[in-house]
Short mmCIF file of C-alpha atoms and ligand atoms in Angstrom, two decimals:
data_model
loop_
_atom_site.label_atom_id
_atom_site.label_comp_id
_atom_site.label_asym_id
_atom_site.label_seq_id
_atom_site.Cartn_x
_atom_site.Cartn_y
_atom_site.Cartn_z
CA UNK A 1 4.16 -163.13 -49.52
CA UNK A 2 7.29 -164.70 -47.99
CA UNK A 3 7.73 -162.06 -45.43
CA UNK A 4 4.11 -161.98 -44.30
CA UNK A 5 4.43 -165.49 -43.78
CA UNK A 6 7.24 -165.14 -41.38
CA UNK A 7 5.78 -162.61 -39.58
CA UNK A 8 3.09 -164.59 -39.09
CA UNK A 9 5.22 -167.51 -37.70
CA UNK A 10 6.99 -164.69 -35.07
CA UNK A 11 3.87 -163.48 -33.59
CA UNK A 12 2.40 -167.27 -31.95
CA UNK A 13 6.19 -167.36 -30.64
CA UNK A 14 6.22 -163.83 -29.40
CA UNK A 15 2.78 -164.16 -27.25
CA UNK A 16 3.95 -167.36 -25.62
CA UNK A 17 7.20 -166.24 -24.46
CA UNK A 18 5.48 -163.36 -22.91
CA UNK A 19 3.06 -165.72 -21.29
CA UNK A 20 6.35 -167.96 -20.22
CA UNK A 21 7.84 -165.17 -18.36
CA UNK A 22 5.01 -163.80 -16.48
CA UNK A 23 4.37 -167.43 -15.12
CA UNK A 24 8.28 -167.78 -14.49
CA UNK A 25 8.33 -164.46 -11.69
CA UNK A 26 9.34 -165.53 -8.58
CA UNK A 27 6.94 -165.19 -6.16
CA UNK A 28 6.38 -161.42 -4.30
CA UNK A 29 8.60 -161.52 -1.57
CA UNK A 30 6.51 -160.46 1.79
CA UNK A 31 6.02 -156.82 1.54
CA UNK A 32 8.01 -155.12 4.65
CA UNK A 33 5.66 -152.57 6.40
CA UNK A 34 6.46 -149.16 5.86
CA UNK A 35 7.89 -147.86 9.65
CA UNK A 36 9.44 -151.28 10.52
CA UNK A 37 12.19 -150.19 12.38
CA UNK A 38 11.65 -146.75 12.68
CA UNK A 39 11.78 -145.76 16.60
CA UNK A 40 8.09 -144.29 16.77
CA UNK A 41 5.54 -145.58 20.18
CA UNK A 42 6.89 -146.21 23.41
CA UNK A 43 5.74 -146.25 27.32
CA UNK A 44 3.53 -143.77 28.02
CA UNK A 45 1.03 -143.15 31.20
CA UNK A 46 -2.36 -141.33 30.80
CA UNK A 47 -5.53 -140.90 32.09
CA UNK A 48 -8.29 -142.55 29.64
CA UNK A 49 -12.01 -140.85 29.32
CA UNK A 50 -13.48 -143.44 32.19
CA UNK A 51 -10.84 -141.91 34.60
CA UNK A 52 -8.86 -145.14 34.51
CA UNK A 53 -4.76 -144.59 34.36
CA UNK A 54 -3.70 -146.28 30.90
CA UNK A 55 -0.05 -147.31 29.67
CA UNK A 56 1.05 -148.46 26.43
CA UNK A 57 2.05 -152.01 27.54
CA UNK A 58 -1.74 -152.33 28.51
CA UNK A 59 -2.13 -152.68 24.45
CA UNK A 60 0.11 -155.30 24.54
CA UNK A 61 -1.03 -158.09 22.02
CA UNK A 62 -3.17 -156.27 19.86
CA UNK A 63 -2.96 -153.88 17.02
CA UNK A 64 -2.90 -150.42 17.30
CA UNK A 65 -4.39 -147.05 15.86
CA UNK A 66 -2.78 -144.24 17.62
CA UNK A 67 -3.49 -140.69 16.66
CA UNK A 68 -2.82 -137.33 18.75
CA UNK A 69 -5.04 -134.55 18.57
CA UNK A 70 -7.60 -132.25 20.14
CA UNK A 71 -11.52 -132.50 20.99
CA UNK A 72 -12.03 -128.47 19.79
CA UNK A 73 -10.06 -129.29 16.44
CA UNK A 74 -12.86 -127.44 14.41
CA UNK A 75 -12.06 -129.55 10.74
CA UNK A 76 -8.39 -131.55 10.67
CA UNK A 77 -9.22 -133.95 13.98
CA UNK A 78 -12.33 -134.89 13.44
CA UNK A 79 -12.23 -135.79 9.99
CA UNK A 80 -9.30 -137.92 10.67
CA UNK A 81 -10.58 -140.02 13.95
CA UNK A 82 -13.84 -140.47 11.76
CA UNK A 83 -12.09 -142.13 8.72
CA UNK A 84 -9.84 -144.12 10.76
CA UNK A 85 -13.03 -145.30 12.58
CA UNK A 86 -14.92 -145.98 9.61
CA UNK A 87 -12.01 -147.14 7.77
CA UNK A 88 -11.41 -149.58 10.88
CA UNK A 89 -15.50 -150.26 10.91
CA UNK A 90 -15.05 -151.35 7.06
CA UNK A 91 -12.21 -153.59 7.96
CA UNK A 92 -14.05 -155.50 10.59
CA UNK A 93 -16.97 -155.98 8.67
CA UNK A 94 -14.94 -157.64 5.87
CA UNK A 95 -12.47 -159.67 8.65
CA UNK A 96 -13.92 -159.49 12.11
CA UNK A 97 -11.54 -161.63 13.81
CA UNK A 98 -9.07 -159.69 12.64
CA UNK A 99 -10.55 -156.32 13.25
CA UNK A 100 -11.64 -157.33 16.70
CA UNK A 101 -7.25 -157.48 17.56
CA UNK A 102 -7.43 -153.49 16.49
CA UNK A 103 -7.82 -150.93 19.23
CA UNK A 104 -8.60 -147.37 17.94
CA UNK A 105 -6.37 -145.13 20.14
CA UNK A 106 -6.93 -141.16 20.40
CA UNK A 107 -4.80 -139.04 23.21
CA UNK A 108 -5.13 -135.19 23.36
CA UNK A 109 -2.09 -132.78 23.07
CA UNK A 110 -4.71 -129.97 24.42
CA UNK A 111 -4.81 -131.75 28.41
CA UNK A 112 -5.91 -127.81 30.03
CA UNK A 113 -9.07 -128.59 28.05
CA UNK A 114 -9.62 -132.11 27.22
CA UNK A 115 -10.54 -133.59 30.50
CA UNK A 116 -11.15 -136.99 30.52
CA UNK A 117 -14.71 -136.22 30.52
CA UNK A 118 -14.23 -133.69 27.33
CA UNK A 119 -12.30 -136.61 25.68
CA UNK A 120 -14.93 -139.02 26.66
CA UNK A 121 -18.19 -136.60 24.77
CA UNK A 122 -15.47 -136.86 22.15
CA UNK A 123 -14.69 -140.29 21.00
CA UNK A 124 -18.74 -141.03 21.77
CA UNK A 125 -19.03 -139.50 18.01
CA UNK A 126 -17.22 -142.25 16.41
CA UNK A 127 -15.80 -146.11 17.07
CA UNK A 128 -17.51 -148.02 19.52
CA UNK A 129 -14.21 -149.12 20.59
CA UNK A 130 -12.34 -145.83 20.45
CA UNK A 131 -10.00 -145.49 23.75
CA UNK A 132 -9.59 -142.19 24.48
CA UNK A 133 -6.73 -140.55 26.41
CA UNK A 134 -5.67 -137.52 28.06
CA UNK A 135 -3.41 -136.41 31.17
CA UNK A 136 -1.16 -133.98 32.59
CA UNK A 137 0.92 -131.17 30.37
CA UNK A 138 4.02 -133.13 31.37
CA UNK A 139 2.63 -136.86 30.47
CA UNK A 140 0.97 -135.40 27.20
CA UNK A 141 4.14 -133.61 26.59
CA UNK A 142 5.94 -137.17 26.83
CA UNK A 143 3.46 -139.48 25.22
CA UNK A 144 3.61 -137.19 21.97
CA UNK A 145 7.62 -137.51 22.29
CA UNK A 146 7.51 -141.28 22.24
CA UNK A 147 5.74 -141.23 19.26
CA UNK A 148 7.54 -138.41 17.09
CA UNK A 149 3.95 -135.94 17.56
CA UNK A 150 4.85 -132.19 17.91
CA UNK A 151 2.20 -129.94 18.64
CA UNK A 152 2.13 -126.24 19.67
CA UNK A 153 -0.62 -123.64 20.89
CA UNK A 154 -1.55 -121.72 17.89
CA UNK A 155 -4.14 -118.93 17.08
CA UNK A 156 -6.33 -117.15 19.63
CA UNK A 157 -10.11 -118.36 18.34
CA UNK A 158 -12.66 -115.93 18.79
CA UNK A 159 -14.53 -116.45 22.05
CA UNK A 160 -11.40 -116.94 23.88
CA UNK A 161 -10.40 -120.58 22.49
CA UNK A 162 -6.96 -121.53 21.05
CA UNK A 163 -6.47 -123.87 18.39
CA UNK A 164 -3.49 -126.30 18.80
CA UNK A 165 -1.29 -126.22 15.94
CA UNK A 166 0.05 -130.86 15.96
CA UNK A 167 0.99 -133.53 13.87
CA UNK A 168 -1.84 -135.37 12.20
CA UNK A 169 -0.59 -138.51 11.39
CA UNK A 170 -2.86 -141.87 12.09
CA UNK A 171 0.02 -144.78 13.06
CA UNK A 172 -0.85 -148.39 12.66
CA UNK A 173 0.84 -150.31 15.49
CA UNK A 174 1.67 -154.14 15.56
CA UNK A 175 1.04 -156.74 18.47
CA UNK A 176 4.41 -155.94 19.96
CA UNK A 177 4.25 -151.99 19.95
CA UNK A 178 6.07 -151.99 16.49
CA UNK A 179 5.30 -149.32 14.05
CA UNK A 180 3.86 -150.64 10.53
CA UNK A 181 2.26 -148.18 8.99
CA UNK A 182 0.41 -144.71 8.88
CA UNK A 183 -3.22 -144.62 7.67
CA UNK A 184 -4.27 -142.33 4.68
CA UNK A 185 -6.72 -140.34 6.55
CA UNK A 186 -6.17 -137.47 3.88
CA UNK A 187 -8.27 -140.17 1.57
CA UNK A 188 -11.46 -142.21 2.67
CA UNK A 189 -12.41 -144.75 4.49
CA UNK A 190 -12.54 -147.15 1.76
CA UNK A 191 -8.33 -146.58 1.75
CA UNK A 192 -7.89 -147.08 5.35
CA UNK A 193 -9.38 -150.37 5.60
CA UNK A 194 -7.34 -151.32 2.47
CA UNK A 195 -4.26 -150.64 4.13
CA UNK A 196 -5.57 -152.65 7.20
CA UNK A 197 -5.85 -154.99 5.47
CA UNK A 198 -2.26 -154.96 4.42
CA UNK A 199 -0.84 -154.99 7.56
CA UNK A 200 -3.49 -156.91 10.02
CA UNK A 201 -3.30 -160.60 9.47
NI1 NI B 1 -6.57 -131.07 14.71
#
């Protein structure tokens, strides 16, 4: 009888200490985005899908979704640009002052066939706001550079296409040029915005 008793008078003390130490946590320090610092993005000059000549400081201010791929990607590409647009399309719907300061950002590492005209049919498939860029071998060649994108020339397709072997990574870009954060493209759309949301505020 005496023991049950004491256990009795432990448990009350147990549950609030517990509830004392959540309470006493310090607060979360700001979470630091995942590619601050890392030396990804950088000047480029391109040719966008409206024929217009396009530079990274012409972003300046806003956010930025920058991926590099290719308009006759038969699976990886497109499923990727349309995430990141829907996941960007989710996000503004929830905060659309906030998604309004994103620009969607796709440049081609395939410039013999992505004209700006081919890029333009393109990007007309998913966000309204999509930019899309293309340009010459050399200024493809040194946009993917700046941003850490490799890409090759891979199989012969039948019909006489190629396929372009690349990085697909989707980069989220702050106001100043500064890498924050990739985009989990490889999930849904439903994940991008929720990492958007981390990192656009
Ligand atoms: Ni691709």
């Amino acid at each position: 009888m005496l023991e049950k008793f004491q256990i009795a008078r432990w448990v009350p003390f147990a549950a609030i200490a517990l509830t004392l130490s959540a309470c006493d946590k310090a607060p979360a320090e700001p979470l630091e985005p995942p590619l601050a610092g890392a030396s990804i993005g950088g000047e480029f000059e391109l040719t966008s899908s409206t024929g217009e000549t396009t530079r990274w400081e012409d972003f300046a201010g806003q956010y930025r979704i920058v991926y590099f791929g290719f308009t006759y990607c038969p699976d990886i590409c497109p499923t990727d640009v349309q995430r990141l647009s829907q996941g960007l399309a989710q996000f503004e719907r929830a905060k659309p002052e906030l998604g309004a300061q994103v620009q969607p950002i796709f440049i081609s590492v395939d410039p013999e066939r992505d004209t700006p005209e081919v890029v333009g049919e393109f990007i007309a498939n998913f966000h309204p706001r999509l930019v899309g860029l293309t340009g010459t071998a050399e200024q493809v060649k040194a946009a993917a550079d700046a941003f850490r994108v490799f890409y090759s020339r891979g199989e012969t397709t039948p019909g006489g296409g190629y396929l372009v072997d690349h990085s697909a990574i989707v980069y989220l870009f702050g106001p100043d040029g500064e890498p924050l954060a990739t985009l989990p493209t490889d999930q849904d759309a439903e994940a991008v915005a929720a990492e958007l949301a981390k990192w656009v505020s």
